[in-house]
PDB file of C-alpha atoms in Angstrom:
ATOM      1  CA  UNK A 285      41.750 -20.921 114.475  1.00 45.00           C
ATOM      2  CA  UNK A 286      40.144 -19.946 111.106  1.00 46.00           C
ATOM      3  CA  UNK A 287      43.574 -19.305 109.546  1.00 50.00           C
ATOM      4  CA  UNK A 288      44.784 -22.683 111.078  1.00 41.00           C
ATOM      5  CA  UNK A 289      41.778 -24.485 109.453  1.00 44.00           C
ATOM      6  CA  UNK A 290      42.562 -22.898 106.020  1.00 45.00           C
ATOM      7  CA  UNK A 291      46.099 -23.932 106.167  1.00 41.00           C
ATOM      8  CA  UNK A 292      45.204 -27.395 107.170  1.00 37.00           C
ATOM      9  CA  UNK A 293      42.604 -27.575 104.278  1.00 40.00           C
ATOM     10  CA  UNK A 294      45.270 -26.128 101.897  1.00 48.00           C
ATOM     11  CA  UNK A 295      47.686 -28.847 102.722  1.00 44.00           C
ATOM     12  CA  UNK A 296      45.066 -31.624 102.435  1.00 38.00           C
ATOM     13  CA  UNK A 297      43.845 -30.207  99.018  1.00 52.00           C
ATOM     14  CA  UNK A 298      47.516 -30.089  97.940  1.00 45.00           C
ATOM     15  CA  UNK A 299      47.968 -33.740  98.951  1.00 50.00           C
ATOM     16  CA  UNK A 300      44.937 -34.810  97.059  1.00 48.00           C
ATOM     17  CA  UNK A 301      46.240 -33.005  93.927  1.00 45.00           C
ATOM     18  CA  UNK A 302      49.572 -34.506  94.240  1.00 44.00           C
ATOM     19  CA  UNK A 303      48.059 -38.100  94.668  1.00 52.00           C
ATOM     20  CA  UNK A 304      45.830 -37.629  91.710  1.00 45.00           C
ATOM     21  CA  UNK A 305      48.697 -36.697  89.610  1.00 43.00           C
ATOM     22  CA  UNK A 306      50.914 -39.829  90.487  1.00 43.00           C
ATOM     23  CA  UNK A 307      47.906 -41.912  89.775  1.00 48.00           C
ATOM     24  CA  UNK A 308      47.453 -40.482  86.248  1.00 42.00           C
ATOM     25  CA  UNK A 309      51.321 -40.838  85.673  1.00 40.00           C
ATOM     26  CA  UNK A 310      50.878 -44.508  86.866  1.00 39.00           C
ATOM     27  CA  UNK A 311      48.144 -45.158  84.346  1.00 41.00           C
ATOM     28  CA  UNK A 312      49.876 -43.484  81.586  1.00 41.00           C
ATOM     29  CA  UNK A 313      53.065 -45.344  82.330  1.00 42.00           C
ATOM     30  CA  UNK A 314      51.094 -48.698  82.373  1.00 44.00           C
ATOM     31  CA  UNK A 315      49.354 -47.695  79.088  1.00 41.00           C
ATOM     32  CA  UNK A 316      52.615 -46.959  77.527  1.00 41.00           C
ATOM     33  CA  UNK A 317      54.202 -50.164  78.570  1.00 40.00           C
ATOM     34  CA  UNK A 318      51.243 -51.996  77.110  1.00 42.00           C
ATOM     35  CA  UNK A 319      51.625 -50.321  73.745  1.00 42.00           C
ATOM     36  CA  UNK A 320      55.395 -51.256  73.931  1.00 47.00           C
ATOM     37  CA  UNK A 321      54.736 -54.801  74.808  1.00 50.00           C
ATOM     38  CA  UNK A 322      52.333 -55.091  71.967  1.00 71.00           C
ATOM     39  CA  UNK A 323      54.807 -53.578  69.503  1.00 78.00           C
ATOM     40  CA  UNK A 324      56.550 -56.292  67.474  1.00 92.00           C
ATOM     41  CA  UNK A 325      60.448 -56.134  67.391  1.00 95.00           C
ATOM     42  CA  UNK A 326      62.182 -57.267  64.235  1.00 97.00           C
ATOM     43  CA  UNK A 327      65.888 -57.651  63.919  1.00 97.00           C
ATOM     44  CA  UNK A 328      68.112 -57.113  60.851  1.00 98.00           C
ATOM     45  CA  UNK A 329      71.617 -57.704  60.085  1.00 97.00           C
ATOM     46  CA  UNK A 330      73.466 -55.020  58.159  1.00 96.00           C
ATOM     47  CA  UNK A 331      77.102 -53.741  57.652  1.00 92.00           C
ATOM     48  CA  UNK A 332      78.140 -50.204  58.665  1.00 90.00           C
ATOM     49  CA  UNK A 333      78.342 -48.013  55.758  1.00 89.00           C
ATOM     50  CA  UNK A 334      77.979 -44.299  56.745  1.00 91.00           C
ATOM     51  CA  UNK A 335      75.855 -42.421  55.926  1.00 94.00           C
ATOM     52  CA  UNK A 336      73.474 -45.098  54.676  1.00 96.00           C
ATOM     53  CA  UNK A 337      73.996 -47.240  57.690  1.00 96.00           C
ATOM     54  CA  UNK A 338      75.617 -46.260  60.817  1.00 95.00           C
ATOM     55  CA  UNK A 339      75.039 -46.631  64.574  1.00 96.00           C
ATOM     56  CA  UNK A 340      77.011 -43.300  65.020  1.00 94.00           C
ATOM     57  CA  UNK A 341      74.623 -41.313  63.000  1.00 96.00           C
ATOM     58  CA  UNK A 342      71.021 -40.261  64.096  1.00 95.00           C
ATOM     59  CA  UNK A 343      68.494 -42.905  63.655  1.00 97.00           C
ATOM     60  CA  UNK A 344      71.219 -45.357  61.834  1.00 98.00           C
ATOM     61  CA  UNK A 345      71.879 -42.901  59.029  1.00 97.00           C
ATOM     62  CA  UNK A 346      70.086 -42.228  55.822  1.00 97.00           C
ATOM     63  CA  UNK A 347      68.808 -45.752  54.983  1.00 98.00           C
ATOM     64  CA  UNK A 348      68.390 -46.297  58.727  1.00 98.00           C
ATOM     65  CA  UNK A 349      66.040 -43.373  59.027  1.00 98.00           C
ATOM     66  CA  UNK A 350      63.960 -44.575  56.109  1.00 98.00           C
ATOM     67  CA  UNK A 351      63.688 -47.882  57.732  1.00 98.00           C
ATOM     68  CA  UNK A 352      62.651 -46.494  61.242  1.00 98.00           C
ATOM     69  CA  UNK A 353      60.152 -44.039  59.653  1.00 98.00           C
ATOM     70  CA  UNK A 354      58.592 -46.682  57.883  1.00 98.00           C
ATOM     71  CA  UNK A 355      58.563 -48.998  61.240  1.00 98.00           C
ATOM     72  CA  UNK A 356      56.807 -46.079  63.194  1.00 97.00           C
ATOM     73  CA  UNK A 357      54.217 -45.871  60.465  1.00 97.00           C
ATOM     74  CA  UNK A 358      53.371 -49.414  60.789  1.00 97.00           C
ATOM     75  CA  UNK A 359      53.802 -49.691  64.493  1.00 96.00           C
ATOM     76  CA  UNK A 360      56.736 -52.103  64.835  1.00 97.00           C
ATOM     77  CA  UNK A 361      60.422 -51.630  66.110  1.00 97.00           C
ATOM     78  CA  UNK A 362      63.198 -52.310  63.831  1.00 97.00           C
ATOM     79  CA  UNK A 363      66.594 -53.173  65.430  1.00 97.00           C
ATOM     80  CA  UNK A 364      69.914 -53.244  63.348  1.00 98.00           C
ATOM     81  CA  UNK A 365      72.858 -55.604  64.172  1.00 97.00           C
ATOM     82  CA  UNK A 366      76.049 -54.256  62.649  1.00 96.00           C
ATOM     83  CA  UNK A 367      78.202 -57.079  61.214  1.00 93.00           C
ATOM     84  CA  UNK A 368      81.497 -56.756  59.266  1.00 88.00           C
ATOM     85  CA  UNK A 369      80.658 -57.255  55.506  1.00 84.00           C
ATOM     86  CA  UNK A 370      82.769 -60.242  55.107  1.00 82.00           C
ATOM     87  CA  UNK A 371      80.978 -62.090  58.044  1.00 90.00           C
ATOM     88  CA  UNK A 372      77.821 -60.611  57.041  1.00 92.00           C
ATOM     89  CA  UNK A 373      77.864 -62.437  53.641  1.00 88.00           C
ATOM     90  CA  UNK A 374      78.099 -65.616  55.255  1.00 90.00           C
ATOM     91  CA  UNK A 375      75.031 -65.192  57.487  1.00 91.00           C
ATOM     92  CA  UNK A 376      72.402 -66.689  55.274  1.00 89.00           C
ATOM     93  CA  UNK A 377      69.967 -67.372  58.098  1.00 90.00           C
ATOM     94  CA  UNK A 378      68.575 -64.155  59.158  1.00 95.00           C
ATOM     95  CA  UNK A 379      66.841 -61.020  58.078  1.00 97.00           C
ATOM     96  CA  UNK A 380      68.901 -58.358  56.408  1.00 97.00           C
ATOM     97  CA  UNK A 381      69.267 -54.837  55.158  1.00 97.00           C
ATOM     98  CA  UNK A 382      71.446 -53.668  52.141  1.00 95.00           C
ATOM     99  CA  UNK A 383      72.406 -55.008  48.553  1.00 93.00           C
ATOM    100  CA  UNK A 384      70.659 -58.054  47.925  1.00 92.00           C
ATOM    101  CA  UNK A 385      73.472 -59.274  45.768  1.00 88.00           C
ATOM    102  CA  UNK A 386      75.492 -59.764  48.989  1.00 89.00           C
ATOM    103  CA  UNK A 387      73.141 -62.696  49.907  1.00 91.00           C
ATOM    104  CA  UNK A 388      72.652 -64.423  46.344  1.00 86.00           C
ATOM    105  CA  UNK A 389      72.747 -67.849  48.308  1.00 87.00           C
ATOM    106  CA  UNK A 390      69.953 -67.019  50.552  1.00 92.00           C
ATOM    107  CA  UNK A 391      66.135 -67.426  49.974  1.00 92.00           C
ATOM    108  CA  UNK A 392      63.859 -64.654  51.170  1.00 94.00           C
ATOM    109  CA  UNK A 393      60.166 -64.333  51.544  1.00 93.00           C
ATOM    110  CA  UNK A 394      60.018 -60.534  51.003  1.00 92.00           C
ATOM    111  CA  UNK A 395      62.209 -58.011  49.291  1.00 90.00           C
ATOM    112  CA  UNK A 396      61.205 -54.388  50.150  1.00 95.00           C
ATOM    113  CA  UNK A 397      63.415 -51.966  48.094  1.00 96.00           C
ATOM    114  CA  UNK A 398      63.736 -48.737  50.266  1.00 97.00           C
ATOM    115  CA  UNK A 399      66.413 -46.800  48.538  1.00 97.00           C
ATOM    116  CA  UNK A 400      69.146 -46.999  45.810  1.00 97.00           C
ATOM    117  CA  UNK A 401      72.912 -46.299  45.553  1.00 95.00           C
ATOM    118  CA  UNK A 402      75.559 -45.894  43.060  1.00 93.00           C
ATOM    119  CA  UNK A 403      79.293 -46.470  43.127  1.00 93.00           C
ATOM    120  CA  UNK A 404      82.303 -44.381  42.166  1.00 95.00           C
ATOM    121  CA  UNK A 405      85.923 -44.138  41.758  1.00 97.00           C
ATOM    122  CA  UNK A 406      87.549 -41.352  43.772  1.00 98.00           C
ATOM    123  CA  UNK A 407      91.161 -40.170  43.452  1.00 98.00           C
ATOM    124  CA  UNK A 408      93.131 -37.117  44.847  1.00 98.00           C
ATOM    125  CA  UNK A 409      93.815 -34.583  42.213  1.00 97.00           C
ATOM    126  CA  UNK A 410      97.249 -33.224  43.715  1.00 97.00           C
ATOM    127  CA  UNK A 411      98.638 -36.921  43.466  1.00 97.00           C
ATOM    128  CA  UNK A 412      97.259 -37.179  39.788  1.00 97.00           C
ATOM    129  CA  UNK A 413      97.432 -33.825  38.213  1.00 96.00           C
ATOM    130  CA  UNK A 414      97.051 -35.281  34.713  1.00 95.00           C
ATOM    131  CA  UNK A 415      93.891 -36.842  36.068  1.00 96.00           C
ATOM    132  CA  UNK A 416      92.912 -40.555  35.851  1.00 96.00           C
ATOM    133  CA  UNK A 417      90.948 -41.844  32.664  1.00 93.00           C
ATOM    134  CA  UNK A 418      88.448 -44.667  33.367  1.00 94.00           C
ATOM    135  CA  UNK A 419      86.410 -46.470  30.620  1.00 92.00           C
ATOM    136  CA  UNK A 420      87.040 -50.010  31.332  1.00 93.00           C
ATOM    137  CA  UNK A 421      88.950 -51.604  34.044  1.00 92.00           C
ATOM    138  CA  UNK A 422      91.944 -52.026  31.644  1.00 93.00           C
ATOM    139  CA  UNK A 423      92.569 -48.341  31.859  1.00 95.00           C
ATOM    140  CA  UNK A 424      93.390 -48.803  35.665  1.00 96.00           C
ATOM    141  CA  UNK A 425      96.364 -51.068  35.056  1.00 96.00           C
ATOM    142  CA  UNK A 426      99.327 -49.987  37.053  1.00 97.00           C
ATOM    143  CA  UNK A 427      97.204 -48.231  39.553  1.00 97.00           C
ATOM    144  CA  UNK A 428      96.637 -49.365  43.196  1.00 97.00           C
ATOM    145  CA  UNK A 429      92.831 -49.580  43.951  1.00 97.00           C
ATOM    146  CA  UNK A 430      91.557 -49.266  47.678  1.00 97.00           C
ATOM    147  CA  UNK A 431      88.293 -51.257  48.440  1.00 95.00           C
ATOM    148  CA  UNK A 432      86.551 -52.059  51.605  1.00 90.00           C
ATOM    149  CA  UNK A 433      87.461 -55.426  53.138  1.00 86.00           C
ATOM    150  CA  UNK A 434      85.325 -58.163  51.867  1.00 78.00           C
ATOM    151  CA  UNK A 435      83.844 -55.972  49.137  1.00 79.00           C
ATOM    152  CA  UNK A 436      85.531 -58.045  46.236  1.00 82.00           C
ATOM    153  CA  UNK A 437      84.681 -61.631  45.958  1.00 74.00           C
ATOM    154  CA  UNK A 438      87.606 -62.221  43.548  1.00 81.00           C
ATOM    155  CA  UNK A 439      90.446 -59.797  43.844  1.00 85.00           C
ATOM    156  CA  UNK A 440      92.514 -62.092  41.578  1.00 89.00           C
ATOM    157  CA  UNK A 441      90.487 -60.875  38.630  1.00 92.00           C
ATOM    158  CA  UNK A 442      91.812 -57.312  39.095  1.00 93.00           C
ATOM    159  CA  UNK A 443      95.324 -58.311  39.955  1.00 92.00           C
ATOM    160  CA  UNK A 444      95.360 -60.279  36.514  1.00 93.00           C
ATOM    161  CA  UNK A 445      94.556 -57.093  34.925  1.00 94.00           C
ATOM    162  CA  UNK A 446      97.623 -55.393  36.400  1.00 96.00           C
ATOM    163  CA  UNK A 447      95.534 -53.673  39.103  1.00 96.00           C
ATOM    164  CA  UNK A 448      97.036 -53.899  42.634  1.00 96.00           C
ATOM    165  CA  UNK A 449      94.082 -54.190  45.345  1.00 96.00           C
ATOM    166  CA  UNK A 450      94.507 -53.011  48.809  1.00 95.00           C
ATOM    167  CA  UNK A 451      91.719 -53.464  51.492  1.00 94.00           C
ATOM    168  CA  UNK A 452      90.619 -51.274  54.278  1.00 93.00           C
ATOM    169  CA  UNK A 453      88.371 -51.717  57.405  1.00 88.00           C
ATOM    170  CA  UNK A 454      86.615 -48.266  56.952  1.00 89.00           C
ATOM    171  CA  UNK A 455      85.836 -45.582  54.409  1.00 91.00           C
ATOM    172  CA  UNK A 456      87.962 -43.302  56.644  1.00 94.00           C
ATOM    173  CA  UNK A 457      91.005 -45.457  56.314  1.00 96.00           C
ATOM    174  CA  UNK A 458      90.606 -45.479  52.539  1.00 97.00           C
ATOM    175  CA  UNK A 459      90.314 -41.740  52.190  1.00 98.00           C
ATOM    176  CA  UNK A 460      93.364 -41.090  54.289  1.00 97.00           C
ATOM    177  CA  UNK A 461      95.458 -43.645  52.156  1.00 98.00           C
ATOM    178  CA  UNK A 462      94.164 -41.939  49.147  1.00 97.00           C
ATOM    179  CA  UNK A 463      95.161 -38.289  50.307  1.00 97.00           C
ATOM    180  CA  UNK A 464      98.700 -39.926  51.361  1.00 97.00           C
ATOM    181  CA  UNK A 465      99.301 -41.486  48.212  1.00 97.00           C
ATOM    182  CA  UNK A 466      99.359 -44.987  49.539  1.00 97.00           C
ATOM    183  CA  UNK A 467      96.630 -45.890  47.103  1.00 98.00           C
ATOM    184  CA  UNK A 468      95.702 -44.266  43.616  1.00 98.00           C
ATOM    185  CA  UNK A 469      91.990 -44.514  43.721  1.00 97.00           C
ATOM    186  CA  UNK A 470      89.287 -46.180  45.609  1.00 97.00           C
ATOM    187  CA  UNK A 471      85.971 -47.545  44.858  1.00 96.00           C
ATOM    188  CA  UNK A 472      83.181 -46.899  47.226  1.00 95.00           C
ATOM    189  CA  UNK A 473      79.433 -46.058  47.412  1.00 92.00           C
ATOM    190  CA  UNK A 474      79.250 -42.559  46.107  1.00 92.00           C
ATOM    191  CA  UNK A 475      77.352 -40.938  48.802  1.00 92.00           C
ATOM    192  CA  UNK A 476      79.644 -42.510  51.623  1.00 92.00           C
ATOM    193  CA  UNK A 477      82.682 -41.246  49.704  1.00 94.00           C
ATOM    194  CA  UNK A 478      81.079 -37.572  49.590  1.00 91.00           C
ATOM    195  CA  UNK A 479      80.192 -37.862  53.184  1.00 91.00           C
ATOM    196  CA  UNK A 480      83.681 -39.275  54.253  1.00 94.00           C
ATOM    197  CA  UNK A 481      85.633 -36.689  52.345  1.00 95.00           C
ATOM    198  CA  UNK A 482      83.334 -33.667  53.737  1.00 92.00           C
ATOM    199  CA  UNK A 483      83.965 -35.154  57.362  1.00 93.00           C
ATOM    200  CA  UNK A 484      87.682 -35.653  57.175  1.00 96.00           C
ATOM    201  CA  UNK A 485      88.921 -32.898  54.802  1.00 97.00           C
ATOM    202  CA  UNK A 486      86.156 -30.206  54.629  1.00 95.00           C
ATOM    203  CA  UNK A 487      88.750 -27.501  53.571  1.00 97.00           C
ATOM    204  CA  UNK A 488      90.259 -29.876  50.952  1.00 97.00           C
ATOM    205  CA  UNK A 489      87.061 -31.442  49.727  1.00 95.00           C
ATOM    206  CA  UNK A 490      87.376 -29.788  46.120  1.00 95.00           C
ATOM    207  CA  UNK A 491      90.485 -31.707  45.472  1.00 97.00           C
ATOM    208  CA  UNK A 492      88.992 -35.082  45.437  1.00 97.00           C
ATOM    209  CA  UNK A 493      87.775 -36.072  42.146  1.00 96.00           C
ATOM    210  CA  UNK A 494      84.798 -38.609  41.546  1.00 94.00           C
ATOM    211  CA  UNK A 495      84.417 -40.952  38.461  1.00 95.00           C
ATOM    212  CA  UNK A 496      80.812 -42.395  38.544  1.00 90.00           C
ATOM    213  CA  UNK A 497      81.006 -46.182  37.627  1.00 91.00           C
ATOM    214  CA  UNK A 498      78.573 -47.015  34.688  1.00 86.00           C
ATOM    215  CA  UNK A 499      75.727 -49.175  35.490  1.00 87.00           C
ATOM    216  CA  UNK A 500      76.396 -49.244  39.104  1.00 91.00           C
ATOM    217  CA  UNK A 501      73.155 -48.309  40.475  1.00 94.00           C
ATOM    218  CA  UNK A 502      71.911 -50.882  42.953  1.00 94.00           C
ATOM    219  CA  UNK A 503      69.109 -51.367  45.348  1.00 96.00           C
ATOM    220  CA  UNK A 504      69.117 -51.256  49.136  1.00 97.00           C
ATOM    221  CA  UNK A 505      66.498 -53.488  50.561  1.00 97.00           C
ATOM    222  CA  UNK A 506      64.601 -54.967  53.599  1.00 97.00           C
ATOM    223  CA  UNK A 507      65.076 -58.693  53.247  1.00 96.00           C
ATOM    224  CA  UNK A 508      63.089 -61.176  55.339  1.00 96.00           C
ATOM    225  CA  UNK A 509      64.561 -64.745  55.602  1.00 95.00           C
ATOM    226  CA  UNK A 510      62.082 -67.415  54.111  1.00 94.00           C
ATOM    227  CA  UNK A 511      62.025 -69.100  57.593  1.00 94.00           C
ATOM    228  CA  UNK A 512      61.073 -66.027  59.474  1.00 96.00           C
ATOM    229  CA  UNK A 513      57.672 -66.286  60.860  1.00 95.00           C
ATOM    230  CA  UNK A 514      55.091 -63.937  59.010  1.00 94.00           C
ATOM    231  CA  UNK A 515      57.960 -62.586  56.890  1.00 94.00           C
ATOM    232  CA  UNK A 516      55.587 -62.395  53.856  1.00 92.00           C
ATOM    233  CA  UNK A 517      53.038 -60.368  55.622  1.00 94.00           C
ATOM    234  CA  UNK A 518      55.438 -58.195  57.178  1.00 95.00           C
ATOM    235  CA  UNK A 519      56.822 -57.326  53.818  1.00 94.00           C
ATOM    236  CA  UNK A 520      53.524 -56.194  52.811  1.00 94.00           C
ATOM    237  CA  UNK A 521      53.247 -53.898  55.756  1.00 96.00           C
ATOM    238  CA  UNK A 522      56.760 -52.448  55.178  1.00 97.00           C
ATOM    239  CA  UNK A 523      55.915 -51.868  51.431  1.00 95.00           C
ATOM    240  CA  UNK A 524      52.697 -50.072  52.473  1.00 96.00           C
ATOM    241  CA  UNK A 525      54.631 -47.909  55.022  1.00 97.00           C
ATOM    242  CA  UNK A 526      57.180 -46.951  52.505  1.00 97.00           C
ATOM    243  CA  UNK A 527      54.426 -46.045  50.025  1.00 96.00           C
ATOM    244  CA  UNK A 528      53.025 -43.865  52.795  1.00 98.00           C
ATOM    245  CA  UNK A 529      56.133 -41.965  53.797  1.00 98.00           C
ATOM    246  CA  UNK A 530      56.887 -41.231  50.242  1.00 98.00           C
ATOM    247  CA  UNK A 531      53.369 -39.837  49.491  1.00 97.00           C
ATOM    248  CA  UNK A 532      53.337 -37.636  52.488  1.00 97.00           C
ATOM    249  CA  UNK A 533      56.878 -36.210  51.938  1.00 97.00           C
ATOM    250  CA  UNK A 534      58.715 -37.609  54.789  1.00 97.00           C
ATOM    251  CA  UNK A 535      60.895 -39.744  52.448  1.00 98.00           C
ATOM    252  CA  UNK A 536      62.028 -36.828  50.444  1.00 97.00           C
ATOM    253  CA  UNK A 537      62.916 -34.919  53.520  1.00 97.00           C
ATOM    254  CA  UNK A 538      65.208 -37.606  54.724  1.00 97.00           C
ATOM    255  CA  UNK A 539      67.259 -37.674  51.550  1.00 95.00           C
ATOM    256  CA  UNK A 540      67.595 -33.883  51.554  1.00 94.00           C
ATOM    257  CA  UNK A 541      69.244 -34.148  54.961  1.00 91.00           C
ATOM    258  CA  UNK A 542      72.251 -35.715  53.214  1.00 89.00           C
ATOM    259  CA  UNK A 543      71.973 -34.713  49.530  1.00 87.00           C
ATOM    260  CA  UNK A 544      70.634 -31.301  50.542  1.00 84.00           C
ATOM    261  CA  UNK A 545      67.588 -29.647  48.810  1.00 87.00           C
ATOM    262  CA  UNK A 546      67.601 -29.700  45.227  1.00 89.00           C
ATOM    263  CA  UNK A 547      70.635 -32.294  45.008  1.00 86.00           C
ATOM    264  CA  UNK A 548      68.913 -35.405  45.100  1.00 91.00           C
ATOM    265  CA  UNK A 549      69.951 -37.534  42.055  1.00 90.00           C
ATOM    266  CA  UNK A 550      67.528 -36.743  39.342  1.00 91.00           C
ATOM    267  CA  UNK A 551      66.865 -40.409  38.378  1.00 94.00           C
ATOM    268  CA  UNK A 552      66.360 -41.441  42.215  1.00 96.00           C
ATOM    269  CA  UNK A 553      62.613 -42.226  42.169  1.00 96.00           C
ATOM    270  CA  UNK A 554      62.817 -43.530  38.665  1.00 96.00           C
ATOM    271  CA  UNK A 555      65.506 -46.055  39.741  1.00 96.00           C
ATOM    272  CA  UNK A 556      63.528 -46.814  43.082  1.00 96.00           C
ATOM    273  CA  UNK A 557      60.452 -47.629  41.236  1.00 95.00           C
ATOM    274  CA  UNK A 558      62.292 -49.825  38.548  1.00 94.00           C
ATOM    275  CA  UNK A 559      63.945 -51.977  41.394  1.00 93.00           C
ATOM    276  CA  UNK A 560      60.681 -52.150  43.298  1.00 91.00           C
ATOM    277  CA  UNK A 561      58.890 -53.555  40.082  1.00 89.00           C
ATOM    278  CA  UNK A 562      62.035 -55.888  39.472  1.00 87.00           C
ATOM    279  CA  UNK A 563      61.823 -57.457  42.905  1.00 83.00           C
ATOM    280  CA  UNK A 564      58.172 -57.730  42.966  1.00 75.00           C
ATOM    281  CA  UNK A 565      58.479 -59.926  39.915  1.00 65.00           C
ATOM    282  CA  UNK A 566      61.147 -62.071  41.567  1.00 56.00           C
ATOM    283  CA  UNK A 567      64.297 -60.865  39.699  1.00 43.00           C
ATOM    284  CA  UNK A 568      66.454 -60.472  42.843  1.00 45.00           C
ATOM    285  CA  UNK A 569      69.830 -59.779  40.939  1.00 41.00           C
ATOM    286  CA  UNK A 570      68.599 -57.370  38.264  1.00 39.00           C
ATOM    287  CA  UNK A 571      70.808 -54.502  37.601  1.00 40.00           C
ATOM    288  CA  UNK A 572      70.645 -51.163  35.830  1.00 42.00           C
TER     289      UNK A 572
END
């Protein structure tokens, strides 16, 4: 009987422990749900430009990870809607991410510059063993230039200079055409070009030449539409979050994932501070 009593007590005690654990899990779940319900969700539009912005990369790519790290710091949730660049340029009523020049006709309550990018021409050396010289666009007369669809507002300007323009829907398509000789060179965001080449042709990457386009450094920004409720205040929160992740080193760690340690452009933080200052002083189309 004594053993039976111990067995019954053991089962009762186990049942009590399980019930207590279940109650604690319910409390934690409800607590977490409360936090999630209180967390503001903010939606932004962006074009897909890997590795800066891409749903196929961890945390939406390099710039996406900067955005999400800031968001966690200020307890908001940022969601990115990916829209083709041509259609994105016409969307002048929502919050956006990217190059402010794409939205020159839109008014914003806040600009928060979170990164910079530069553009370059790329060509495949085996197709041009003598190299391609570029000082001005006139040097590209007779060549076929590949660009992302919608990236050029006036392709006729290039064609008047004797430069044939061919558009593609992705960087992958551009670099395949480049290697196959269908185009002579392409103009893309530098880090996107490097990323795409290493992804597509890792054993042949050394055969792709890069020509940095002078004065091409531009900002990547978080932009709140002028009519978005509380956009001005949210802009200040994102700005404070950016300053925090820069000061604690998280920002640099994100850059190093894509540039590798020691290879972040030497002028990165100088350019970042310059554009932050320019936008704070309401000069939204300032260039290098």
